PDB file of C-alpha atoms in Angstrom:
ATOM      1  CA  MET A   1      10.056   0.363 -38.060  1.00  0.00           C
ATOM      2  CA  VAL A   2       7.848   3.437 -38.028  1.00  0.00           C
ATOM      3  CA  ASN A   3       9.075   7.029 -38.372  1.00  0.00           C
ATOM      4  CA  GLN A   4      12.686   5.793 -38.408  1.00  0.00           C
ATOM      5  CA  HIS A   5      12.354   4.406 -34.862  1.00  0.00           C
ATOM      6  CA  PRO A   6      13.057   0.703 -34.227  1.00  0.00           C
ATOM      7  CA  ASP A   7      10.361  -1.521 -32.823  1.00  0.00           C
ATOM      8  CA  PRO A   8      10.847  -2.108 -29.072  1.00  0.00           C
ATOM      9  CA  ASP A   9      11.094  -5.870 -29.639  1.00  0.00           C
ATOM     10  CA  THR A  10      14.073  -5.438 -31.973  1.00  0.00           C
ATOM     11  CA  THR A  11      16.301  -3.430 -29.638  1.00  0.00           C
ATOM     12  CA  ARG A  12      17.896  -4.100 -26.274  1.00  0.00           C
ATOM     13  CA  THR A  13      17.137  -0.553 -25.144  1.00  0.00           C
ATOM     14  CA  GLY A  14      14.939  -0.634 -22.080  1.00  0.00           C
ATOM     15  CA  VAL A  15      15.292  -4.371 -21.460  1.00  0.00           C
ATOM     16  CA  TRP A  16      16.376  -3.620 -17.886  1.00  0.00           C
ATOM     17  CA  LEU A  17      12.984  -1.991 -17.348  1.00  0.00           C
ATOM     18  CA  LEU A  18      11.021  -4.857 -18.876  1.00  0.00           C
ATOM     19  CA  THR A  19      12.777  -7.492 -16.788  1.00  0.00           C
ATOM     20  CA  ASN A  20      12.605  -5.541 -13.553  1.00  0.00           C
ATOM     21  CA  THR A  21       9.069  -4.179 -13.726  1.00  0.00           C
ATOM     22  CA  GLU A  22       7.422  -7.543 -13.144  1.00  0.00           C
ATOM     23  CA  LYS A  23       9.543  -8.099 -10.039  1.00  0.00           C
ATOM     24  CA  ILE A  24       7.864  -5.324  -8.073  1.00  0.00           C
ATOM     25  CA  PHE A  25       4.433  -6.964  -8.103  1.00  0.00           C
ATOM     26  CA  ASN A  26       3.051  -9.795  -5.939  1.00  0.00           C
ATOM     27  CA  THR A  27       5.789  -9.561  -3.347  1.00  0.00           C
ATOM     28  CA  CYS A  28       6.603  -7.900  -0.063  1.00  0.00           C
ATOM     29  CA  ARG A  29       9.543  -7.188   2.231  1.00  0.00           C
ATOM     30  CA  LEU A  30       9.383  -9.410   5.307  1.00  0.00           C
ATOM     31  CA  PRO A  31      10.810  -8.287   8.660  1.00  0.00           C
ATOM     32  CA  LYS A  32      13.401 -10.613  10.158  1.00  0.00           C
ATOM     33  CA  ALA A  33      15.762 -10.061  13.072  1.00  0.00           C
ATOM     34  CA  GLY A  34      19.151  -8.936  11.743  1.00  0.00           C
ATOM     35  CA  ALA A  35      18.281  -9.211   8.058  1.00  0.00           C
ATOM     36  CA  ASP A  36      15.008  -8.898   6.175  1.00  0.00           C
ATOM     37  CA  VAL A  37      13.952 -11.228   3.385  1.00  0.00           C
ATOM     38  CA  LEU A  38      11.820 -10.849   0.284  1.00  0.00           C
ATOM     39  CA  ALA A  39       8.618 -12.845  -0.065  1.00  0.00           C
ATOM     40  CA  THR A  40       8.810 -15.353  -2.904  1.00  0.00           C
ATOM     41  CA  ARG A  41       6.549 -14.479  -5.810  1.00  0.00           C
ATOM     42  CA  ASN A  42       3.933 -17.154  -6.432  1.00  0.00           C
ATOM     43  CA  PRO A  43       1.956 -16.593  -9.672  1.00  0.00           C
ATOM     44  CA  ALA A  44      -0.251 -19.580  -8.803  1.00  0.00           C
ATOM     45  CA  SER A  45      -1.390 -18.061  -5.506  1.00  0.00           C
ATOM     46  CA  GLU A  46      -5.108 -17.525  -4.963  1.00  0.00           C
ATOM     47  CA  HIS A  47      -4.202 -13.927  -4.050  1.00  0.00           C
ATOM     48  CA  ALA A  48      -2.095 -13.213  -7.138  1.00  0.00           C
ATOM     49  CA  GLN A  49      -4.985 -11.479  -8.934  1.00  0.00           C
ATOM     50  CA  ASP A  50      -5.944  -9.216  -6.021  1.00  0.00           C
ATOM     51  CA  VAL A  51      -5.013  -5.728  -4.873  1.00  0.00           C
ATOM     52  CA  MET A  52      -5.218  -4.446  -1.294  1.00  0.00           C
ATOM     53  CA  PRO A  53      -7.203  -1.214  -0.900  1.00  0.00           C
ATOM     54  CA  MET A  54      -6.658   0.683   2.359  1.00  0.00           C
ATOM     55  CA  LEU A  55      -8.917   3.450   3.671  1.00  0.00           C
ATOM     56  CA  HIS A  56      -8.854   4.896   7.196  1.00  0.00           C
ATOM     57  CA  ASP A  57      -6.473   1.986   8.004  1.00  0.00           C
ATOM     58  CA  PHE A  58      -9.141  -0.576   7.088  1.00  0.00           C
ATOM     59  CA  MET A  59      -7.707  -3.195   4.733  1.00  0.00           C
ATOM     60  CA  TYR A  60      -9.613  -5.072   2.021  1.00  0.00           C
ATOM     61  CA  THR A  61      -8.938  -7.363  -0.896  1.00  0.00           C
ATOM     62  CA  VAL A  62     -10.328  -6.779  -4.384  1.00  0.00           C
ATOM     63  CA  ARG A  63      -9.986  -9.116  -7.357  1.00  0.00           C
ATOM     64  CA  VAL A  64      -8.851  -7.156 -10.438  1.00  0.00           C
ATOM     65  CA  CYS A  65      -7.650  -9.888 -12.827  1.00  0.00           C
ATOM     66  CA  GLU A  66      -8.768 -13.177 -14.256  1.00  0.00           C
ATOM     67  CA  ASP A  67      -6.756 -16.265 -13.365  1.00  0.00           C
ATOM     68  CA  ASP A  68      -4.727 -15.775 -16.550  1.00  0.00           C
ATOM     69  CA  ARG A  69      -3.861 -12.211 -15.405  1.00  0.00           C
ATOM     70  CA  THR A  70      -6.199 -10.597 -17.913  1.00  0.00           C
ATOM     71  CA  PRO A  71      -7.464  -7.365 -16.300  1.00  0.00           C
ATOM     72  CA  LEU A  72     -11.147  -7.307 -15.432  1.00  0.00           C
ATOM     73  CA  PRO A  73     -13.313  -4.602 -17.043  1.00  0.00           C
ATOM     74  CA  VAL A  74     -12.674  -1.177 -15.555  1.00  0.00           C
ATOM     75  CA  GLN A  75     -16.308  -0.799 -14.490  1.00  0.00           C
ATOM     76  CA  ILE A  76     -16.175  -3.987 -12.435  1.00  0.00           C
ATOM     77  CA  ILE A  77     -12.990  -2.882 -10.685  1.00  0.00           C
ATOM     78  CA  GLU A  78     -14.476   0.558 -10.030  1.00  0.00           C
ATOM     79  CA  ASP A  79     -17.656  -0.953  -8.587  1.00  0.00           C
ATOM     80  CA  ARG A  80     -15.672  -3.158  -6.227  1.00  0.00           C
ATOM     81  CA  ILE A  81     -13.492  -0.307  -5.008  1.00  0.00           C
ATOM     82  CA  ARG A  82     -16.592   1.850  -4.567  1.00  0.00           C
ATOM     83  CA  ALA A  83     -18.115  -0.944  -2.460  1.00  0.00           C
ATOM     84  CA  VAL A  84     -15.019  -0.856  -0.257  1.00  0.00           C
ATOM     85  CA  VAL A  85     -15.354   2.903   0.254  1.00  0.00           C
ATOM     86  CA  LEU A  86     -19.054   2.667   1.092  1.00  0.00           C
ATOM     87  CA  ASP A  87     -18.381  -0.143   3.545  1.00  0.00           C
ATOM     88  CA  VAL A  88     -15.679   1.877   5.324  1.00  0.00           C
ATOM     89  CA  VAL A  89     -17.971   4.911   5.566  1.00  0.00           C
ATOM     90  CA  LYS A  90     -20.699   2.707   7.035  1.00  0.00           C
ATOM     91  CA  ARG A  91     -18.320   1.214   9.592  1.00  0.00           C
ATOM     92  CA  ILE A  92     -16.998   4.604  10.678  1.00  0.00           C
ATOM     93  CA  GLU A  93     -20.491   6.055  10.997  1.00  0.00           C
ATOM     94  CA  ALA A  94     -21.308   3.098  13.246  1.00  0.00           C
ATOM     95  CA  GLY A  95     -18.408   4.070  15.491  1.00  0.00           C
ATOM     96  CA  GLU A  96     -15.932   1.442  14.340  1.00  0.00           C
ATOM     97  CA  ARG A  97     -12.233   2.273  14.096  1.00  0.00           C
ATOM     98  CA  ALA A  98      -9.550   0.186  12.427  1.00  0.00           C
ATOM     99  CA  VAL A  99      -6.515  -1.021  14.344  1.00  0.00           C
ATOM    100  CA  PRO A 100      -3.681   0.741  12.439  1.00  0.00           C
ATOM    101  CA  VAL A 101      -1.513  -2.344  11.998  1.00  0.00           C
ATOM    102  CA  GLY A 102       0.201  -0.791   8.971  1.00  0.00           C
ATOM    103  CA  VAL A 103       1.887   1.752  11.248  1.00  0.00           C
ATOM    104  CA  LEU A 104       4.048  -1.061  12.579  1.00  0.00           C
ATOM    105  CA  THR A 105       5.696  -1.397   9.154  1.00  0.00           C
ATOM    106  CA  SER A 106       7.193   2.081   9.620  1.00  0.00           C
ATOM    107  CA  ASP A 107       8.960   1.132  12.845  1.00  0.00           C
ATOM    108  CA  ASN A 108      12.550   0.046  13.441  1.00  0.00           C
ATOM    109  CA  ARG A 109      13.008  -3.138  11.424  1.00  0.00           C
ATOM    110  CA  ASP A 110      14.074  -5.344  14.332  1.00  0.00           C
ATOM    111  CA  ARG A 111      11.190  -4.049  16.457  1.00  0.00           C
ATOM    112  CA  TRP A 112       8.782  -4.694  13.585  1.00  0.00           C
ATOM    113  CA  ALA A 113      10.219  -8.200  13.186  1.00  0.00           C
ATOM    114  CA  GLU A 114       9.497  -8.885  16.865  1.00  0.00           C
ATOM    115  CA  ASN A 115       5.976  -7.491  16.651  1.00  0.00           C
ATOM    116  CA  HIS A 116       5.362  -9.355  13.393  1.00  0.00           C
ATOM    117  CA  GLN A 117       6.221 -12.650  15.055  1.00  0.00           C
ATOM    118  CA  HIS A 118       3.969 -11.786  17.986  1.00  0.00           C
ATOM    119  CA  LEU A 119       1.030 -11.138  15.672  1.00  0.00           C
ATOM    120  CA  LEU A 120       1.656 -14.427  13.882  1.00  0.00           C
ATOM    121  CA  SER A 121       1.626 -16.269  17.198  1.00  0.00           C
ATOM    122  CA  LEU A 122      -1.751 -14.845  18.235  1.00  0.00           C
ATOM    123  CA  SER A 123      -3.932 -16.426  15.584  1.00  0.00           C
ATOM    124  CA  PRO A 124      -3.780 -18.699  12.512  1.00  0.00           C
ATOM    125  CA  ALA A 125      -5.989 -16.101  10.833  1.00  0.00           C
ATOM    126  CA  ASN A 126      -3.206 -13.552  11.244  1.00  0.00           C
ATOM    127  CA  ALA A 127      -0.750 -15.868   9.517  1.00  0.00           C
ATOM    128  CA  SER A 128      -3.174 -16.294   6.608  1.00  0.00           C
ATOM    129  CA  THR A 129      -3.708 -12.544   6.388  1.00  0.00           C
ATOM    130  CA  PHE A 130       0.007 -11.740   6.332  1.00  0.00           C
ATOM    131  CA  HIS A 131       0.530 -14.443   3.719  1.00  0.00           C
ATOM    132  CA  ALA A 132      -2.159 -12.876   1.538  1.00  0.00           C
ATOM    133  CA  ILE A 133      -0.662  -9.385   1.935  1.00  0.00           C
ATOM    134  CA  ASN A 134       2.666 -10.730   0.708  1.00  0.00           C
ATOM    135  CA  GLU A 135       1.094 -12.096  -2.467  1.00  0.00           C
ATOM    136  CA  TYR A 136      -1.296  -9.296  -3.449  1.00  0.00           C
ATOM    137  CA  ILE A 137      -0.387  -7.486  -6.664  1.00  0.00           C
ATOM    138  CA  MET A 138       0.006  -4.183  -4.838  1.00  0.00           C
ATOM    139  CA  ALA A 139      -1.559  -1.910  -2.240  1.00  0.00           C
ATOM    140  CA  LEU A 140      -3.997   0.896  -3.038  1.00  0.00           C
ATOM    141  CA  SER A 141      -4.059   3.649  -0.408  1.00  0.00           C
ATOM    142  CA  LEU A 142      -7.270   5.654  -0.662  1.00  0.00           C
ATOM    143  CA  ASP A 143      -6.536   8.730   1.437  1.00  0.00           C
ATOM    144  CA  HIS A 144      -9.575  10.580   2.767  1.00  0.00           C
ATOM    145  CA  TYR A 145      -7.662  13.876   2.831  1.00  0.00           C
ATOM    146  CA  THR A 146      -5.626  16.121   0.554  1.00  0.00           C
ATOM    147  CA  ALA A 147      -1.934  16.368   1.444  1.00  0.00           C
ATOM    148  CA  MET A 148      -1.396  19.757   3.032  1.00  0.00           C
ATOM    149  CA  PRO A 149       1.682  22.018   2.998  1.00  0.00           C
ATOM    150  CA  SER A 150       3.371  22.337   6.386  1.00  0.00           C
ATOM    151  CA  HIS A 151       1.888  25.796   7.000  1.00  0.00           C
ATOM    152  CA  TYR A 152      -1.675  24.519   6.466  1.00  0.00           C
ATOM    153  CA  PRO A 153      -3.729  23.001   9.314  1.00  0.00           C
ATOM    154  CA  THR A 154      -3.811  19.204   9.387  1.00  0.00           C
ATOM    155  CA  LEU A 155      -7.333  17.822   9.023  1.00  0.00           C
ATOM    156  CA  THR A 156      -7.854  14.093   9.313  1.00  0.00           C
ATOM    157  CA  SER A 157     -11.468  13.357  10.238  1.00  0.00           C
ATOM    158  CA  LEU A 158     -13.912  11.885   7.758  1.00  0.00           C
ATOM    159  CA  SER A 159     -16.120  14.971   7.958  1.00  0.00           C
ATOM    160  CA  SER A 160     -13.263  17.464   8.033  1.00  0.00           C
ATOM    161  CA  SER A 161     -13.612  20.914   6.524  1.00  0.00           C
ATOM    162  CA  GLN A 162     -11.519  19.769   3.594  1.00  0.00           C
ATOM    163  CA  SER A 163     -14.898  19.421   1.947  1.00  0.00           C
ATOM    164  CA  SER A 164     -14.541  23.169   1.543  1.00  0.00           C
ATOM    165  CA  HIS A 165     -12.283  23.931  -1.386  1.00  0.00           C
ATOM    166  CA  THR A 166     -11.083  27.089   0.360  1.00  0.00           C
ATOM    167  CA  SER A 167      -9.189  25.015   2.945  1.00  0.00           C
ATOM    168  CA  VAL A 168      -6.962  23.117   0.532  1.00  0.00           C
ATOM    169  CA  PRO A 169      -4.305  24.232  -1.967  1.00  0.00           C
ATOM    170  CA  THR A 170      -5.410  24.585  -5.574  1.00  0.00           C
ATOM    171  CA  LEU A 171      -4.906  21.458  -7.653  1.00  0.00           C
ATOM    172  CA  ASP A 172      -1.661  21.594  -9.676  1.00  0.00           C
ATOM    173  CA  SER A 173      -0.388  24.606  -7.725  1.00  0.00           C
ATOM    174  CA  ASP A 174       3.204  24.466  -6.470  1.00  0.00           C
ATOM    175  CA  ALA A 175       1.956  24.112  -2.895  1.00  0.00           C
ATOM    176  CA  GLU A 176      -0.312  21.187  -3.790  1.00  0.00           C
ATOM    177  CA  VAL A 177       2.304  19.331  -5.859  1.00  0.00           C
ATOM    178  CA  HIS A 178       5.061  19.780  -3.274  1.00  0.00           C
ATOM    179  CA  ALA A 179       2.778  18.644  -0.463  1.00  0.00           C
ATOM    180  CA  HIS A 180       1.854  15.525  -2.411  1.00  0.00           C
ATOM    181  CA  LEU A 181       5.449  14.634  -3.283  1.00  0.00           C
ATOM    182  CA  HIS A 182       6.568  14.965   0.316  1.00  0.00           C
ATOM    183  CA  LYS A 183       3.622  13.318   2.037  1.00  0.00           C
ATOM    184  CA  THR A 184       2.427  10.513  -0.212  1.00  0.00           C
ATOM    185  CA  ARG A 185       5.282   8.376   1.123  1.00  0.00           C
ATOM    186  CA  SER A 186       5.204   9.981   4.572  1.00  0.00           C
ATOM    187  CA  PRO A 187       1.505  10.421   5.437  1.00  0.00           C
ATOM    188  CA  PRO A 188       0.409  11.868   8.791  1.00  0.00           C
ATOM    189  CA  GLY A 189       1.261   9.387  11.529  1.00  0.00           C
ATOM    190  CA  ALA A 190       2.320   6.801   8.927  1.00  0.00           C
ATOM    191  CA  ARG A 191      -1.357   5.907   8.560  1.00  0.00           C
ATOM    192  CA  ASN A 192      -3.103   4.061   5.741  1.00  0.00           C
ATOM    193  CA  ARG A 193       0.098   2.514   4.395  1.00  0.00           C
ATOM    194  CA  TRP A 194       1.810  -0.866   4.334  1.00  0.00           C
ATOM    195  CA  PHE A 195       5.389   0.272   3.837  1.00  0.00           C
ATOM    196  CA  ASP A 196       6.732  -3.225   3.134  1.00  0.00           C
ATOM    197  CA  LYS A 197       4.512  -3.625   0.077  1.00  0.00           C
ATOM    198  CA  SER A 198       5.869  -3.030  -3.396  1.00  0.00           C
ATOM    199  CA  PRO A 199       4.314  -1.025  -4.912  1.00  0.00           C
ATOM    200  CA  THR A 200       1.582   1.197  -3.440  1.00  0.00           C
ATOM    201  CA  ILE A 201      -0.614   3.540  -5.455  1.00  0.00           C
ATOM    202  CA  SER A 202      -2.026   6.408  -3.389  1.00  0.00           C
ATOM    203  CA  LEU A 203      -5.070   8.483  -4.251  1.00  0.00           C
ATOM    204  CA  GLU A 204      -5.932  11.672  -2.387  1.00  0.00           C
ATOM    205  CA  ARG A 205      -9.302  13.312  -1.857  1.00  0.00           C
ATOM    206  CA  ASN A 206      -8.560  15.887  -4.581  1.00  0.00           C
ATOM    207  CA  THR A 207      -7.930  13.081  -7.165  1.00  0.00           C
ATOM    208  CA  ARG A 208      -4.131  13.496  -7.001  1.00  0.00           C
ATOM    209  CA  ALA A 209      -2.544  10.065  -7.454  1.00  0.00           C
ATOM    210  CA  GLY A 210       0.974   9.009  -6.598  1.00  0.00           C
ATOM    211  CA  ALA A 211       3.129   5.951  -6.123  1.00  0.00           C
ATOM    212  CA  MET A 212       5.581   4.658  -3.559  1.00  0.00           C
ATOM    213  CA  GLY A 213       6.953   1.310  -2.568  1.00  0.00           C
ATOM    214  CA  GLU A 214       9.623  -0.905  -1.141  1.00  0.00           C
ATOM    215  CA  HIS A 215      12.508  -0.828  -3.645  1.00  0.00           C
ATOM    216  CA  ALA A 216      14.223  -4.060  -2.586  1.00  0.00           C
ATOM    217  CA  PRO A 217      12.700  -6.307  -5.311  1.00  0.00           C
ATOM    218  CA  ILE A 218      14.545  -4.470  -8.086  1.00  0.00           C
ATOM    219  CA  HIS A 219      17.580  -3.052  -6.277  1.00  0.00           C
ATOM    220  CA  MET A 220      18.749  -6.267  -4.652  1.00  0.00           C
ATOM    221  CA  ARG A 221      20.053  -9.297  -6.544  1.00  0.00           C
ATOM    222  CA  SER A 222      19.382 -11.536  -3.582  1.00  0.00           C
ATOM    223  CA  ALA A 223      16.246 -12.027  -1.513  1.00  0.00           C
ATOM    224  CA  LEU A 224      18.394 -11.528   1.574  1.00  0.00           C
ATOM    225  CA  TRP A 225      20.150  -8.301   2.480  1.00  0.00           C
ATOM    226  CA  ARG A 226      21.758  -6.679   5.474  1.00  0.00           C
ATOM    227  CA  LYS A 227      19.604  -4.374   7.506  1.00  0.00           C
ATOM    228  CA  ALA A 228      18.745  -1.176   5.648  1.00  0.00           C
ATOM    229  CA  PRO A 229      17.458   2.018   7.286  1.00  0.00           C
ATOM    230  CA  GLY A 230      13.891   0.969   6.467  1.00  0.00           C
ATOM    231  CA  PRO A 231      11.023   3.181   5.302  1.00  0.00           C
ATOM    232  CA  GLN A 232      11.660   6.838   4.673  1.00  0.00           C
ATOM    233  CA  LEU A 233       9.486   7.734   7.644  1.00  0.00           C
ATOM    234  CA  ARG A 234      10.527   6.518  11.097  1.00  0.00           C
ATOM    235  CA  PHE A 235       7.611   6.456  13.482  1.00  0.00           C
ATOM    236  CA  PHE A 236       7.632   4.879  16.933  1.00  0.00           C
ATOM    237  CA  TYR A 237       4.413   3.065  17.691  1.00  0.00           C
ATOM    238  CA  PRO A 238       4.324   1.206  21.034  1.00  0.00           C
ATOM    239  CA  PHE A 239       3.032  -2.314  20.527  1.00  0.00           C
ATOM    240  CA  PRO A 240       0.028  -2.923  22.801  1.00  0.00           C
ATOM    241  CA  SER A 241       0.051  -5.789  25.254  1.00  0.00           C
ATOM    242  CA  THR A 242      -3.226  -7.037  23.803  1.00  0.00           C
ATOM    243  CA  PHE A 243      -3.840  -6.890  20.071  1.00  0.00           C
ATOM    244  CA  TYR A 244      -6.377  -8.017  17.519  1.00  0.00           C
ATOM    245  CA  THR A 245      -6.380 -11.802  17.402  1.00  0.00           C
ATOM    246  CA  ASP A 246      -7.995 -11.756  13.978  1.00  0.00           C
ATOM    247  CA  LEU A 247      -6.655  -9.540  11.193  1.00  0.00           C
ATOM    248  CA  SER A 248      -8.927 -10.995   8.516  1.00  0.00           C
ATOM    249  CA  ILE A 249      -9.345  -8.802   5.431  1.00  0.00           C
ATOM    250  CA  PRO A 250     -12.823  -8.512   3.825  1.00  0.00           C
ATOM    251  CA  SER A 251     -13.042  -9.460   0.155  1.00  0.00           C
ATOM    252  CA  TYR A 252     -15.020  -7.686  -2.565  1.00  0.00           C
ATOM    253  CA  SER A 253     -15.134 -10.041  -5.554  1.00  0.00           C
ATOM    254  CA  PRO A 254     -18.810 -10.405  -6.477  1.00  0.00           C
TER     255      PRO A 254
END
């Protein structure tokens, strides 16, 4: 006991947090017709030490832990994430555009369940990719923009004029904070998110970081629940008749 405060290990205060925190990692909400399910956590999975960075809707996998869950050195993690960013920039400059599959997770749950099954049926690689997404520690949304208040113009291109500090709200101003709180979980067009993942850390161009995620792992006692309203943002995205047959995710684990 220090300063008249009991050691955390000697009190039951906060136990609910300790037991629930671990449940939000390495899992994902899975769309099913009529009732969704929760992906079973598998600590032995080959993906259990990885996070899923997203940038411009491109999705990657980055190893951040040893097999025993010991975090890798910060510099190694930073280098790997930086490699992801540089690769995305290179792909965009070459004219490549990602298929925004994550947008489908913001749709009506039954519609997403139907589209999810269709994607699985297209390619074994898709099934492997979805399986990996379910087991990643979490998602990391690297947003190429700064969240803008509603009365500001929306700029989304890689070379947008947001590079000019005069076009964005001042960091820590009321306008900047409010815009972040409202839009980190409801980004423009539901882009660069995987709403079924729990949790997601978002990082904006101005260094503002936030968090969002599917709450089911800690608010539901069962892995099966009746249909909930779904993500906070409802966005209709027509499913194309022809889709990517390979949703493989590049890995950066040198």
